[in-house]
Amino acid sequence: MVIEARSSTADLDDARAKLVQSIVGLDDALLDEPGVVGDWSVRQALAHLLAWDAWGVAALVALERGQEFAQPDDDQMNLDWHARTRSLSGETLQRQLRTSRAEMVSLLAGMSDEERAQARYELGGHSMSPDKFIDGFIDHDTEHASEIRAWRKARGHA
């Protein structure tokens, strides 16, 4: 059972490492070019992921305390985080992406395998385990990393 817990934490780390790798070496001038993830630029996509990480860490803390935690207003959250990251360099964004993920992994590392597997969170009318909760973050990073890599390849920035 310990292997399973480490595996999902490792998957969480791996997904973030692949996301960060997708922007390594990208000129800062290209961070704001639209059309990478739909109409979004790389910066907007990364701000979006940082926003969800901040929400996820706060949600994990609240849910662990047995408190309710609401789903965010996606649009407002994205706007707020884009404003926060507007002037940051690619290197600073990479650092923030690593730090925010480390916070989440640290929270999960403090749980036993049984705690992580138990469907004990109520969120959006659904019961879920901490492991199920983090699956969404793994999928989210993987999705946007793939889109960024495809955009870089299409633009010759690979």
Tab-separated table of C-alpha atoms in Angstrom:
chain	number	residue	atom	x	y	z
A	1	MET	CA	0.000	0.000	0.000
A	2	VAL	CA	2.895	2.396	0.682
A	3	ILE	CA	4.032	2.011	-2.913
A	4	GLU	CA	0.629	3.196	-4.132
A	5	ALA	CA	0.760	6.330	-1.977
A	6	ARG	CA	4.260	7.169	-3.116
A	7	SER	CA	3.226	6.485	-6.678
A	8	SER	CA	0.427	9.041	-6.712
A	9	THR	CA	2.665	11.623	-5.036
A	10	ALA	CA	5.338	10.770	-7.584
A	11	ASP	CA	2.757	11.149	-10.355
A	12	LEU	CA	1.860	14.577	-8.988
A	13	ASP	CA	5.538	15.573	-9.005
A	14	ASP	CA	6.100	14.021	-12.436
A	15	ALA	CA	3.179	15.867	-14.015
A	16	ARG	CA	4.501	19.166	-12.681
A	17	ALA	CA	8.047	18.400	-13.821
A	18	LYS	CA	6.730	17.765	-17.342
A	19	LEU	CA	4.803	21.035	-17.241
A	20	VAL	CA	7.875	22.989	-16.135
A	21	GLN	CA	9.959	21.226	-18.781
A	22	SER	CA	7.447	22.356	-21.419
A	23	ILE	CA	8.483	25.992	-20.840
A	24	VAL	CA	12.211	25.573	-20.161
A	25	GLY	CA	14.220	27.656	-22.615
A	26	LEU	CA	11.182	29.547	-23.890
A	27	ASP	CA	12.032	33.193	-24.467
A	28	ASP	CA	10.146	35.458	-22.055
A	29	ALA	CA	8.902	37.497	-25.018
A	30	LEU	CA	6.888	34.450	-26.131
A	31	LEU	CA	5.133	33.954	-22.791
A	32	ASP	CA	2.352	36.332	-23.815
A	33	GLU	CA	1.779	35.119	-27.371
A	34	PRO	CA	-1.879	34.055	-27.602
A	35	GLY	CA	-3.195	30.840	-29.056
A	36	VAL	CA	-1.308	28.311	-26.942
A	37	VAL	CA	-4.200	26.900	-24.916
A	38	GLY	CA	-7.243	28.044	-26.845
A	39	ASP	CA	-6.896	31.824	-26.845
A	40	TRP	CA	-4.599	31.799	-23.828
A	41	SER	CA	-0.884	32.506	-23.831
A	42	VAL	CA	1.652	30.363	-21.994
A	43	ARG	CA	1.570	32.886	-19.139
A	44	GLN	CA	-2.217	32.685	-18.884
A	45	ALA	CA	-2.116	28.882	-18.865
A	46	LEU	CA	0.531	28.876	-16.131
A	47	ALA	CA	-1.356	31.492	-14.098
A	48	HIS	CA	-4.436	29.279	-14.421
A	49	LEU	CA	-2.497	26.280	-13.065
A	50	LEU	CA	-0.982	28.320	-10.234
A	51	ALA	CA	-4.469	29.525	-9.330
A	52	TRP	CA	-5.768	25.974	-9.150
A	53	ASP	CA	-2.752	24.925	-7.074
A	54	ALA	CA	-3.418	27.714	-4.560
A	55	TRP	CA	-7.063	26.688	-4.403
A	56	GLY	CA	-6.073	23.008	-4.103
A	57	VAL	CA	-3.718	23.597	-1.182
A	58	ALA	CA	-6.321	25.706	0.640
A	59	ALA	CA	-8.985	23.089	-0.117
A	60	LEU	CA	-6.818	20.239	1.195
A	61	VAL	CA	-6.163	22.128	4.434
A	62	ALA	CA	-9.861	22.920	4.924
A	63	LEU	CA	-11.074	19.455	3.954
A	64	GLU	CA	-8.567	17.841	6.320
A	65	ARG	CA	-10.110	19.933	9.099
A	66	GLY	CA	-13.566	18.713	8.109
A	67	GLN	CA	-14.561	22.134	6.812
A	68	GLU	CA	-16.552	22.783	3.677
A	69	PHE	CA	-14.734	24.345	0.779
A	70	ALA	CA	-16.433	25.876	-2.242
A	71	GLN	CA	-15.466	25.573	-5.871
A	72	PRO	CA	-13.939	28.857	-7.060
A	73	ASP	CA	-15.238	31.290	-9.649
A	74	ASP	CA	-12.969	30.075	-12.476
A	75	ASP	CA	-13.035	33.264	-14.512
A	76	GLN	CA	-12.291	35.577	-11.593
A	77	MET	CA	-9.593	33.276	-10.254
A	78	ASN	CA	-7.895	33.186	-13.666
A	79	LEU	CA	-8.047	36.981	-14.009
A	80	ASP	CA	-6.606	37.497	-10.523
A	81	TRP	CA	-3.725	35.093	-11.094
A	82	HIS	CA	-2.959	36.439	-14.535
A	83	ALA	CA	-2.627	39.894	-12.968
A	84	ARG	CA	-0.299	38.430	-10.302
A	85	THR	CA	1.960	36.806	-12.882
A	86	ARG	CA	1.844	39.449	-15.620
A	87	SER	CA	5.379	40.736	-15.074
A	88	LEU	CA	7.097	37.531	-13.948
A	89	SER	CA	9.912	35.973	-15.948
A	90	GLY	CA	9.771	32.413	-17.190
A	91	GLU	CA	12.300	31.402	-14.532
A	92	THR	CA	10.189	32.921	-11.769
A	93	LEU	CA	7.091	31.175	-13.093
A	94	GLN	CA	8.974	27.872	-13.105
A	95	ARG	CA	10.033	28.440	-9.502
A	96	GLN	CA	6.464	29.252	-8.452
A	97	LEU	CA	5.134	26.165	-10.223
A	98	ARG	CA	7.624	23.966	-8.356
A	99	THR	CA	6.930	25.640	-5.003
A	100	SER	CA	3.158	25.415	-5.274
A	101	ARG	CA	3.336	21.735	-6.131
A	102	ALA	CA	5.757	21.065	-3.276
A	103	GLU	CA	3.179	22.518	-0.868
A	104	MET	CA	0.546	20.104	-2.114
A	105	VAL	CA	2.898	17.121	-1.973
A	106	SER	CA	3.903	18.078	1.571
A	107	LEU	CA	0.273	18.042	2.701
A	108	LEU	CA	-0.267	14.640	1.122
A	109	ALA	CA	2.944	13.235	2.603
A	110	GLY	CA	1.527	13.865	6.072
A	111	MET	CA	-1.347	11.434	5.425
A	112	SER	CA	-1.333	7.691	5.842
A	113	ASP	CA	-2.118	5.452	2.890
A	114	GLU	CA	-5.501	4.678	4.417
A	115	GLU	CA	-6.312	8.369	4.846
A	116	ARG	CA	-5.357	9.096	1.264
A	117	ALA	CA	-7.490	6.251	-0.093
A	118	GLN	CA	-10.598	6.929	2.000
A	119	ALA	CA	-13.439	8.885	0.347
A	120	ARG	CA	-13.758	11.408	3.160
A	121	TYR	CA	-13.948	14.744	1.357
A	122	GLU	CA	-17.228	16.334	0.318
A	123	LEU	CA	-16.691	18.694	-2.569
A	124	GLY	CA	-19.252	19.929	-5.049
A	125	GLY	CA	-21.763	17.356	-3.845
A	126	HIS	CA	-19.348	14.462	-4.380
A	127	SER	CA	-17.417	12.292	-1.960
A	128	MET	CA	-13.814	11.698	-2.857
A	129	SER	CA	-10.531	10.568	-1.423
A	130	PRO	CA	-7.443	12.773	-1.302
A	131	ASP	CA	-5.949	10.533	-4.004
A	132	LYS	CA	-8.968	11.126	-6.252
A	133	PHE	CA	-8.757	14.857	-5.496
A	134	ILE	CA	-5.155	15.053	-6.719
A	135	ASP	CA	-5.883	13.047	-9.862
A	136	GLY	CA	-7.458	16.186	-11.288
A	137	PHE	CA	-4.246	18.140	-10.729
A	138	ILE	CA	-2.192	15.447	-12.440
A	139	ASP	CA	-4.532	15.430	-15.443
A	140	HIS	CA	-4.619	19.237	-15.555
A	141	ASP	CA	-0.826	19.596	-15.664
A	142	THR	CA	-0.535	16.845	-18.258
A	143	GLU	CA	-3.168	18.440	-20.486
A	144	HIS	CA	-1.636	21.916	-20.475
A	145	ALA	CA	1.960	20.672	-20.763
A	146	SER	CA	0.947	18.755	-23.878
A	147	GLU	CA	-0.727	21.838	-25.354
A	148	ILE	CA	2.330	23.992	-24.667
A	149	ARG	CA	4.671	21.416	-26.222
A	150	ALA	CA	2.431	21.147	-29.311
A	151	TRP	CA	2.362	24.953	-29.661
A	152	ARG	CA	6.150	25.165	-29.316
A	153	LYS	CA	6.637	22.462	-31.928
A	154	ALA	CA	4.198	24.100	-34.354
A	155	ARG	CA	5.934	27.468	-33.914
A	156	GLY	CA	9.447	26.066	-34.155
A	157	HIS	CA	10.235	26.873	-30.513
A	158	ALA	CA	10.790	23.268	-29.454
